[in-house]
Coordinates of C-alpha atoms and ligand atoms in Angstrom, one line a residue:
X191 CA 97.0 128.0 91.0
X192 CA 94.1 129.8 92.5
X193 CA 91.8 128.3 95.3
X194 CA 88.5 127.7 93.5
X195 CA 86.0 131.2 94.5
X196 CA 82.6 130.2 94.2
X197 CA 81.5 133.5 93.9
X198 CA 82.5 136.2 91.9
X199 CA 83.3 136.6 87.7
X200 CA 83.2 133.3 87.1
X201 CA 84.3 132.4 83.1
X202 CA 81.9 130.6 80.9
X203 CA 82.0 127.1 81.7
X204 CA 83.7 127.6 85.2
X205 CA 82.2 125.5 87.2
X206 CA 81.8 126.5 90.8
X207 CA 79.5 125.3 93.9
X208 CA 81.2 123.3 95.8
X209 CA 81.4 124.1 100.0
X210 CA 85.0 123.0 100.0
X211 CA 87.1 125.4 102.4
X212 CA 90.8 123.7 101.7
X213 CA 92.2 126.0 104.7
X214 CA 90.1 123.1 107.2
X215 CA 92.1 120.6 107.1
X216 CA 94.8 121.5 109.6
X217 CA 98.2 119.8 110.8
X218 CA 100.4 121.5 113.5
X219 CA 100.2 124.9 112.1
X220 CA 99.9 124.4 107.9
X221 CA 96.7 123.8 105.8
X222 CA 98.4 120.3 103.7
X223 CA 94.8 120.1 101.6
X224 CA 95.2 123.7 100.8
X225 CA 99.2 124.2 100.1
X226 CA 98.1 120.5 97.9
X227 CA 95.7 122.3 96.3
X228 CA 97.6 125.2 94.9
X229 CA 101.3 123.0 94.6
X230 CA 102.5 123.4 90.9
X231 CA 104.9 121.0 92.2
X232 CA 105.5 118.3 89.5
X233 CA 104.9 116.1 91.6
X234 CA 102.6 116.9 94.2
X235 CA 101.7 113.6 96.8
X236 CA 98.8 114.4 99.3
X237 CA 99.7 111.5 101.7
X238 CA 98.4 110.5 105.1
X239 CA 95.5 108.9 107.1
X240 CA 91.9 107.9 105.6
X241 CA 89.9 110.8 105.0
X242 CA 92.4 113.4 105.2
X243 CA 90.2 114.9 101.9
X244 CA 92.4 113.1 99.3
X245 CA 89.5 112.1 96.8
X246 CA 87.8 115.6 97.2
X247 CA 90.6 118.1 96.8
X248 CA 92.0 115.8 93.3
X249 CA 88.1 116.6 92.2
X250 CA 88.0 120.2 93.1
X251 CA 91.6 120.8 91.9
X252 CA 90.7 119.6 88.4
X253 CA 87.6 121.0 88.1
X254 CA 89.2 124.7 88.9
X255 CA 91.5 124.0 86.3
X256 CA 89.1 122.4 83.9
X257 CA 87.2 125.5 83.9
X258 CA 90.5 128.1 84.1
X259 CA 92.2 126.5 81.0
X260 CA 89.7 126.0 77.9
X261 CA 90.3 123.3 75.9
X262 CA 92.2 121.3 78.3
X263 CA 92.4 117.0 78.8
X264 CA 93.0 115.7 82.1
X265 CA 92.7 112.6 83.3
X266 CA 91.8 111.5 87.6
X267 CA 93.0 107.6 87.9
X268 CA 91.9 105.6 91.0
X269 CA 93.4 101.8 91.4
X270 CA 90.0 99.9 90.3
X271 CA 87.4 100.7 88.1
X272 CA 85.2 99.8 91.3
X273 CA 86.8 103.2 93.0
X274 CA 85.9 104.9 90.1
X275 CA 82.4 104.2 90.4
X276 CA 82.2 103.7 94.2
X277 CA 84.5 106.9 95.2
X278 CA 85.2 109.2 92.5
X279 CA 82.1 109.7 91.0
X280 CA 80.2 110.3 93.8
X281 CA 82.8 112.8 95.3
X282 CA 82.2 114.4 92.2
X283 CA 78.5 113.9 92.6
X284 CA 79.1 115.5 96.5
X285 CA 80.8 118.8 95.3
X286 CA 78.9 119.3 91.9
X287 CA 75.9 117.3 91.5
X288 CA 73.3 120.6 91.4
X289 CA 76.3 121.8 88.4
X290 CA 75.2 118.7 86.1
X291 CA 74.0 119.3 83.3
X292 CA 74.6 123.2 83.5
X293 CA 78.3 123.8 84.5
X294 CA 79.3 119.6 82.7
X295 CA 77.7 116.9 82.0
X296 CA 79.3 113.7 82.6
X297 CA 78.5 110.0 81.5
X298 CA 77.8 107.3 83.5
X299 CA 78.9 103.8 81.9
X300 CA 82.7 103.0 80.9
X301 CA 84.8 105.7 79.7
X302 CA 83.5 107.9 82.3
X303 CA 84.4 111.3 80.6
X304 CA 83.1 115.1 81.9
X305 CA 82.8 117.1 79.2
X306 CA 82.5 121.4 80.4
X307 CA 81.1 123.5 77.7
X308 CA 84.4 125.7 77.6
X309 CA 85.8 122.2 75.5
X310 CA 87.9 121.1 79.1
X311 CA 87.3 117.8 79.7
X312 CA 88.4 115.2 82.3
X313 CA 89.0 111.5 82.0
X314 CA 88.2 109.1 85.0
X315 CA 89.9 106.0 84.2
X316 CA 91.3 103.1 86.6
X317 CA 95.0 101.8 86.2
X318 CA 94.1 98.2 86.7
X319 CA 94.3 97.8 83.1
X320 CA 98.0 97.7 80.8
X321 CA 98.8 101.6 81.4
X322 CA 99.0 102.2 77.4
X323 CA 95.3 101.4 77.5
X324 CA 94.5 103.9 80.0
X325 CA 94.8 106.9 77.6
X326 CA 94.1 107.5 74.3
X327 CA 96.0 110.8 73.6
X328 CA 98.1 113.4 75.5
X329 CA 96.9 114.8 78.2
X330 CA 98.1 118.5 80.4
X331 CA 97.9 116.9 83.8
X332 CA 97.0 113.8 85.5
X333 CA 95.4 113.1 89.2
X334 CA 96.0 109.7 91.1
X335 CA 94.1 108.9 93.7
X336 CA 95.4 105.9 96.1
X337 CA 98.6 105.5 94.3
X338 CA 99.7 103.0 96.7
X339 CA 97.1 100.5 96.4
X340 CA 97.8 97.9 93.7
X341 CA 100.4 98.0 91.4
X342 CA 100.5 101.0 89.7
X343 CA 104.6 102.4 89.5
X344 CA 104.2 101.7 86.0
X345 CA 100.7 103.4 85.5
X346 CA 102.7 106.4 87.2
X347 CA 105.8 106.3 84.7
X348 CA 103.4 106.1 81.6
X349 CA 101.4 108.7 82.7
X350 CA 103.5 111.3 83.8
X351 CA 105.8 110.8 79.8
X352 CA 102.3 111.7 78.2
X353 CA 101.8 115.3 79.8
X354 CA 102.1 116.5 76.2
X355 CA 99.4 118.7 75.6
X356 CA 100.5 121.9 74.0
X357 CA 100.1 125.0 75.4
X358 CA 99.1 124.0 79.1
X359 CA 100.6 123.3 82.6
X360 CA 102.0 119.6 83.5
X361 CA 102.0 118.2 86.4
X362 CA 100.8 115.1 88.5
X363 CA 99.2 114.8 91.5
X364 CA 99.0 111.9 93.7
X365 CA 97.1 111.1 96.8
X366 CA 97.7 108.1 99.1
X367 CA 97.6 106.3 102.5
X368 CA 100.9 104.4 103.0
X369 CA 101.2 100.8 102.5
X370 CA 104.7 100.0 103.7
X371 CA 108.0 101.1 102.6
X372 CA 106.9 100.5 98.7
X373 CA 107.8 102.3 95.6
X374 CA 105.6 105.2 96.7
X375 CA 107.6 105.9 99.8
X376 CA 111.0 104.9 98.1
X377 CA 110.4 107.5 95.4
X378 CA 108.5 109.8 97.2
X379 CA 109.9 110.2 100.7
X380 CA 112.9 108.1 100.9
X381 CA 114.7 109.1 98.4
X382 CA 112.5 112.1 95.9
X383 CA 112.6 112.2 92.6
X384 CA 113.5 115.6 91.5
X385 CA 109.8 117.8 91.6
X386 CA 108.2 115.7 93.9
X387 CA 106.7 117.7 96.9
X388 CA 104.2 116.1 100.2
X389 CA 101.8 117.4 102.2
X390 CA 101.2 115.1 105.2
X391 CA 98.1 115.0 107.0
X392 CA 96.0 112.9 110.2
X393 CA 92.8 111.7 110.1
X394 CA 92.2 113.5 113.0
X395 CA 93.4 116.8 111.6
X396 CA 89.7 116.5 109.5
X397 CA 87.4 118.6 111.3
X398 CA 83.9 117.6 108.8
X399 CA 84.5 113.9 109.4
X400 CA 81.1 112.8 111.4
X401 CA 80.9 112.7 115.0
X402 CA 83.1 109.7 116.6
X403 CA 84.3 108.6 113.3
X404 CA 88.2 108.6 114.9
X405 CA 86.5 106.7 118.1
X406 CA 85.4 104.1 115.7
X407 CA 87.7 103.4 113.2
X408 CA 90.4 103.8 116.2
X409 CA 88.5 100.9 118.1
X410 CA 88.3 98.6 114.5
X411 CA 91.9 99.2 114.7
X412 CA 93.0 97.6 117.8
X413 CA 94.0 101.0 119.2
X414 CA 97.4 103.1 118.8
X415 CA 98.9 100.1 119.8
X416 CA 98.5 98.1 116.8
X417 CA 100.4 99.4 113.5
X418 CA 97.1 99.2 111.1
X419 CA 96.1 101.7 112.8
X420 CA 99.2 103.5 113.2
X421 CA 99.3 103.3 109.2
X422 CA 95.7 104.2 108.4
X423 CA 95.1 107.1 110.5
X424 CA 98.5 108.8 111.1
X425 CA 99.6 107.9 107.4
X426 CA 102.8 105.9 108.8
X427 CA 105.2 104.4 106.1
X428 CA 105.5 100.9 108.4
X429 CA 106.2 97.8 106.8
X430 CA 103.9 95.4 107.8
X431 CA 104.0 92.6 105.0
X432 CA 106.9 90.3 106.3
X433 CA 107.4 91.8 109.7
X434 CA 109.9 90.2 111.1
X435 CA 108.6 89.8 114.8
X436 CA 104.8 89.9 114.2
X437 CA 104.1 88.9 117.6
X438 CA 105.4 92.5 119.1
X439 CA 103.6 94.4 120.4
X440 CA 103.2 97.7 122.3
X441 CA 100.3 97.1 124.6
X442 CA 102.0 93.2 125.3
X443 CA 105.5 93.7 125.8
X444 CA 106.5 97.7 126.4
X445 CA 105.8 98.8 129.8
X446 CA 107.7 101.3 132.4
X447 CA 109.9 98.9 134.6
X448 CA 108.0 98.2 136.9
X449 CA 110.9 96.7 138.8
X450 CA 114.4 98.7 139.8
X451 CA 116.8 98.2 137.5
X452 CA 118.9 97.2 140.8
X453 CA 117.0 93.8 141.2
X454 CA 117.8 92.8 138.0
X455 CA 119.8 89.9 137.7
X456 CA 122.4 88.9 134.9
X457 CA 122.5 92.1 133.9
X458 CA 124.4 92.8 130.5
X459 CA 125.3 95.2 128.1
X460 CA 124.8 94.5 124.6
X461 CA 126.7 96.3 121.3
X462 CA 126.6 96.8 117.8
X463 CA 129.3 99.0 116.3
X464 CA 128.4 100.6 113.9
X465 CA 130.5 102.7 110.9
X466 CA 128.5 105.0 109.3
X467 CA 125.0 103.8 110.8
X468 CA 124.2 103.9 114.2
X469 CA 126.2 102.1 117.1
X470 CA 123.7 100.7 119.4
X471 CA 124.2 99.7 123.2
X472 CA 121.2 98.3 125.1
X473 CA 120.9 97.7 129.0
X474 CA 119.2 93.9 130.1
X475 CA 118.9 92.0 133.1
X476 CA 116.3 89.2 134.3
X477 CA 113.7 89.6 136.5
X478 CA 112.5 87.4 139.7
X479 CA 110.6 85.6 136.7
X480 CA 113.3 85.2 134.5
X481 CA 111.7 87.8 131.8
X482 CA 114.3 90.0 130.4
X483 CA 113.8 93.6 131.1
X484 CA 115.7 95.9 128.4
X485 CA 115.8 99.1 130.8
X486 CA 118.1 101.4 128.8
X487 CA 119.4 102.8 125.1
X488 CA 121.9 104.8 123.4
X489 CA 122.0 105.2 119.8
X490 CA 124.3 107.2 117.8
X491 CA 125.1 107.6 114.3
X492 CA 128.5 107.7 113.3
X493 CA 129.6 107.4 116.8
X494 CA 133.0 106.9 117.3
X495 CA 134.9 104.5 119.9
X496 CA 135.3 107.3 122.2
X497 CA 131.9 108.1 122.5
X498 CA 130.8 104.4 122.9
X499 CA 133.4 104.0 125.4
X500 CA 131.8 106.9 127.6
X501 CA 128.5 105.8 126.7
X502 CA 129.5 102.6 128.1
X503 CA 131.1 104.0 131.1
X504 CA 128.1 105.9 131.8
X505 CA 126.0 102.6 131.5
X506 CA 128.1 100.9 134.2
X507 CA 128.1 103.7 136.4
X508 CA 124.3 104.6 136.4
X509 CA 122.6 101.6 135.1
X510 CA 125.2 98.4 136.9
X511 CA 125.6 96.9 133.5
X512 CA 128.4 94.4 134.9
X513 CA 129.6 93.1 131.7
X514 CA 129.3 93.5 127.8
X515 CA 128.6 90.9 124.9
X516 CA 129.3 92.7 121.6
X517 CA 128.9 91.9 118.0
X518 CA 131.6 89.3 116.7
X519 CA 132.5 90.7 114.0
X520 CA 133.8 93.3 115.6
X521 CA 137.4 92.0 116.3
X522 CA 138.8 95.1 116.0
X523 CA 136.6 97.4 118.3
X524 CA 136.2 94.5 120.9
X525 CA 140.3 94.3 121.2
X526 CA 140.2 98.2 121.7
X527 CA 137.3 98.0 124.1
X528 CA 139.2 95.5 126.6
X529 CA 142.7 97.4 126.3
X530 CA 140.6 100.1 127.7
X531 CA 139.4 98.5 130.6
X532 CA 135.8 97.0 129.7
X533 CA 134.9 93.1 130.4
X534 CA 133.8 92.7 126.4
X535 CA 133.0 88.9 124.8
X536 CA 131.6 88.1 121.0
X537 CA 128.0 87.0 121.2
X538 CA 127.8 83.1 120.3
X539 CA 125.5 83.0 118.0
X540 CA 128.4 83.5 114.8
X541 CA 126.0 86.0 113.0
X542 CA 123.7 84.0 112.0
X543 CA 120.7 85.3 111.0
X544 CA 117.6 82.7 112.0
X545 CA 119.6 81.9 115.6
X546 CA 119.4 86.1 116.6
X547 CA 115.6 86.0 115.0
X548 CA 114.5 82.6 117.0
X549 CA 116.0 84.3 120.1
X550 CA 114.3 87.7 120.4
X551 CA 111.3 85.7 118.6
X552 CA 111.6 83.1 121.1
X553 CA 111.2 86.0 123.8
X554 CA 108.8 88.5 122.6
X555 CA 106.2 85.0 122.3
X556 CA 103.6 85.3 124.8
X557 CA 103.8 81.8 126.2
X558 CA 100.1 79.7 125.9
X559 CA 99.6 78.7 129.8
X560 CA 100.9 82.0 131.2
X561 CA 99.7 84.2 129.2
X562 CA 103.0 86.4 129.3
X563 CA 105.6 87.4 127.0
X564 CA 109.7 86.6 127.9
X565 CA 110.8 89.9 127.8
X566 CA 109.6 93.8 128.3
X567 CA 111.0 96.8 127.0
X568 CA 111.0 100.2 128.9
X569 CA 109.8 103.1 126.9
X570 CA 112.4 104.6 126.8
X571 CA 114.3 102.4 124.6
X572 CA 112.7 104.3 121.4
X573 CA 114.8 102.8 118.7
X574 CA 114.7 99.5 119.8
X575 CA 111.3 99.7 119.8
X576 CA 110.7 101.0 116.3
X577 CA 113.7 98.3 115.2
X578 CA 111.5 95.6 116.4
X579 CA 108.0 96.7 115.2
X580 CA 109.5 97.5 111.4
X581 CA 112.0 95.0 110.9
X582 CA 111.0 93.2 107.7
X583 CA 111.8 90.2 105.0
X584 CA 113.2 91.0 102.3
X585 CA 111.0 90.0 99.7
X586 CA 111.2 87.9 96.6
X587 CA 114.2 86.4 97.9
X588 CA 115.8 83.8 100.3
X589 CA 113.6 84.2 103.4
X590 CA 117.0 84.9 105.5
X591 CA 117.5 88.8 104.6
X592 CA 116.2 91.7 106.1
X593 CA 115.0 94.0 104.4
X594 CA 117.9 97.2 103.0
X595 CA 117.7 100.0 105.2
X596 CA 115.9 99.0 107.7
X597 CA 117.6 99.4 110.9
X598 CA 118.3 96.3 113.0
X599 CA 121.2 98.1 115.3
X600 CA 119.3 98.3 118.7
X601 CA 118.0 94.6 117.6
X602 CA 121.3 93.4 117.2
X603 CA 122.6 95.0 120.5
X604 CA 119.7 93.0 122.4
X605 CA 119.9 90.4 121.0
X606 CA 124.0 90.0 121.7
X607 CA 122.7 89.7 125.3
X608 CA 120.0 87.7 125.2
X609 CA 121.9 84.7 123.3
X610 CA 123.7 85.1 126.9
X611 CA 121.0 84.3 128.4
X612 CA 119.2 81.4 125.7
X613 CA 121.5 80.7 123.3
X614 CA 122.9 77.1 123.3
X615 CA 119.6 76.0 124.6
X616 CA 118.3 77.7 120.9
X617 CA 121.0 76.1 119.2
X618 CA 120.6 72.9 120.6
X619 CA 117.0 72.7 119.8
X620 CA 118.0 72.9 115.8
X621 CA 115.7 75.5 115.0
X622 CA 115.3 76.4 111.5
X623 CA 112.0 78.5 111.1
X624 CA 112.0 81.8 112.4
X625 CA 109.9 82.5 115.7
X626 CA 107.8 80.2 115.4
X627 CA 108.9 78.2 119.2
X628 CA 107.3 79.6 122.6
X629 CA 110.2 80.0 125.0
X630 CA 109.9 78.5 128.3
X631 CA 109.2 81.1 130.8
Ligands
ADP769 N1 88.1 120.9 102.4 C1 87.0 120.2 102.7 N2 85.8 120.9 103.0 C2 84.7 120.2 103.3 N3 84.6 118.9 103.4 C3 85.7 118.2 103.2 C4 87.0 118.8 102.8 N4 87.9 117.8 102.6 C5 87.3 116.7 102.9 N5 86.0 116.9 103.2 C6 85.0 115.8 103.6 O1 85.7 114.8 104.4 C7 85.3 113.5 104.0 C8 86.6 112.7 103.6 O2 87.1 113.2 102.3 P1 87.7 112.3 101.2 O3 88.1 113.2 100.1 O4 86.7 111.2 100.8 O5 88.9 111.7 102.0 P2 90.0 110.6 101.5 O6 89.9 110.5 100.0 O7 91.3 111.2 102.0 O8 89.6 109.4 102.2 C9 84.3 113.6 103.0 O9 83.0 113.6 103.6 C10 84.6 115.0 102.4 O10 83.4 115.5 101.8
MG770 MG1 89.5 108.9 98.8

């Protein structure tokens, strides 16, 4: 497909006018509007923060083939019929309005149908209603904007089976600002579908938003610090319904040790073997104040014992980790480990789920009266810190399950230690809600 030239021979019923320039929006060194724009893909997604042009490049993109392909039905969705009235229509309105009534006239009151004289036409239609009712016959492509708001996986799979019309090219696009690791990013990201193809963008990368917009919506936000805004302006899959530790977070509890290492106290290695996901050693010791400090990480996938037993080395040599509490299922690994020399015990806390989540929960709680959290992690520990801030309930089942796939290695390793440190006073409190105590420090 051809960007949309609003000059030259323009065919009868083209419709052209609008100032769009789809090589604006930038990120790193690609133009994601403009490679979206001309993806015959099947399954294009245009995914990322708010007001990376979404909206505006579905319009344009259908208009351009509205007016290339005579005769042609297309249909934009947004979630609500609200959107349709609130944001598509006037981003049609934005690019086109002087066009109406000329280039294609368009009604105003449910169905909302543009009708070009060359017999194209385009359907705007929500998919908040049973999918079968959201078309009346096939079309040759279909636009969704916001597919991750709402429930609309099954609007999707209707849709995309009725790309029947004869004689035209299929495909369907999709726009969207993630909303947690849902079907979108599942199908989409995690694991495509065959056709699909993104185009990522940042809110920032926008250059036409107005003056201080990023400032603003940055500051309603909370800042980088807070995952909202992490997820609506830099387009981030996090999962945020569920979190597992909602009380993290970046400003509170990561900051550069601002204490050596050396004075730490109690200081412990913790593990998590790992087969074919990552093995996971984290470095903690206390502080004067009795917060834990987790000062160092190493992470490898696939890692075998070798390489954790250097890694390990290396931790006692540089870092004085004195002594290692390890994950107790791992009988196996933890007989190896002291045949080789290491001082390794099981962690005490038999694996069960709501103990490890009370005591990092317990931890990470900023107490009331001193206005301080139990523990700080260094920056350094990256995947710890990602483990922590993504870890999520699974839903629609027992609340004791994490999520699939979401890592919880680096969590696990910590976590080993710091039932060192707090476990039988966690167990003998009997808790049985997850992190919902304030530890005593
Ligand atoms: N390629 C472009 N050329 C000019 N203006 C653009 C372009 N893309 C987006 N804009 C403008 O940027 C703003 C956000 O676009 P919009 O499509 O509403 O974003 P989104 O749907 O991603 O939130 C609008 O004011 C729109 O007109
Ligand atoms: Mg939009």
């Amino acid at each position: 497909m051809v960007a949309a030239s609003p000059s030259g021979s323009t065919p009868e019923g083209y419709v052209a006018g609008t100032t769009t320039d789809f090589s604006l929006i930038k990120h790193g060194e690609s133009y994601p509007q403009r490679d979206f724009f001309n993806s015959e893909a099947d399954y294009p997604l245009y995914y990322g923060g708010v007001g990376i042009g979404k909206t505006r490049a579905l319009v344009v993109d259908f208009f351009d083939y509205a007016g290339r392909c005579p005769g042609s039905r297309q249909i934009i969705t947004e979630p609500t019929w609200g959107m349709v009235r609130d944001v598509l229509v006037p981003t049609i309105e934005d690019c086109y309005g002087p066009q109406e009534g000329v280039g294609f006239s368009m009604t105003r009151q449910p169905p909302i149908d543009v009708r070009f004289p060359n017999g194209s036409e385009i359907w705007l239609r929500s998919t908040d209603v049973r999918p079968e009712r959201v078309l009346g016959s096939n079309v040759a492509r279909v636009g969704m904007d916001e597919i991750t708001l709402g429930h609309q996986e099954q609007s999707f799979d209707y849709l995309a089976g009725r790309l029947r019309q004869e004689g035209f090219f299929h495909q369907v696009k999709c726009t969207g600002t993630p909303k947690g690791r849902n079907w979108v990013w599942k199908r989409f990201i995690d694991a495509p579908m065959p056709g699909v193809h993104v185009y990522f963008a940042e809110t920032a990368d926008n250059p036409k938003l107005p003056p201080n917009y990023m400032q603003r919506m940055l500051a309603t936000y909370g800042g980088w610090d807070n995952p909202l805004a992490r997820q609506e302006l830099a387009g981030q899959w996090l999962q945020m319904t569920g979190q597992v530790f909602p009380q993290f977070s970046r400003a509170i509890h990561v900051r550069e040790t601002d204490v050596a290492w050396k004075t730490l106290k109690n200081r412990l290695g913790g593990i998590d073997f790992g087969g074919v996901s990552p093995t996971a050693l984290i470095a903690c010791g206390l502080d004067s104040g009795d917060r834990a400090r987790a000062y160092a990480e190493w992470y490898k996938r696939q890692a075998t014992l070798d390489e954790t037993m250097s890694a390990m080395a290396h931790f006692q040599v540089e870092w004085g980790v004195e002594k290692w509490i390890a994950d107790p299922s791992g009988k196996k690994e933890i007989d190896l480990l002291r045949k080789a020399g290491f001082k390794v015990s099981p962690a005490k806390h038999g694996n069960r789920i709501m103990l490890r989540v009370q005591i990092l929960g317990a931890r990470l709680n900023v107490h009331p009266a001193a206005k301080l959290p139990g523990m700080y992690i260094s920056p350094y520990c990256h995947n710890l810190i990602m483990e922590i801030e993504t870890l999520t309930w699974k839903p629609d089942v027992d609340v004791d399950q994490f999520e699939r796939g979401a890592p919880d290695h680096a969590v696990d390793a910590l976590t080993n230690v710091l039932t060192e440190y707090d476990g039988v006073r966690a167990a003998r409190k009997g808790l049985t809600e997850p992190v919902l105590v304030y530890g005593d420090y």
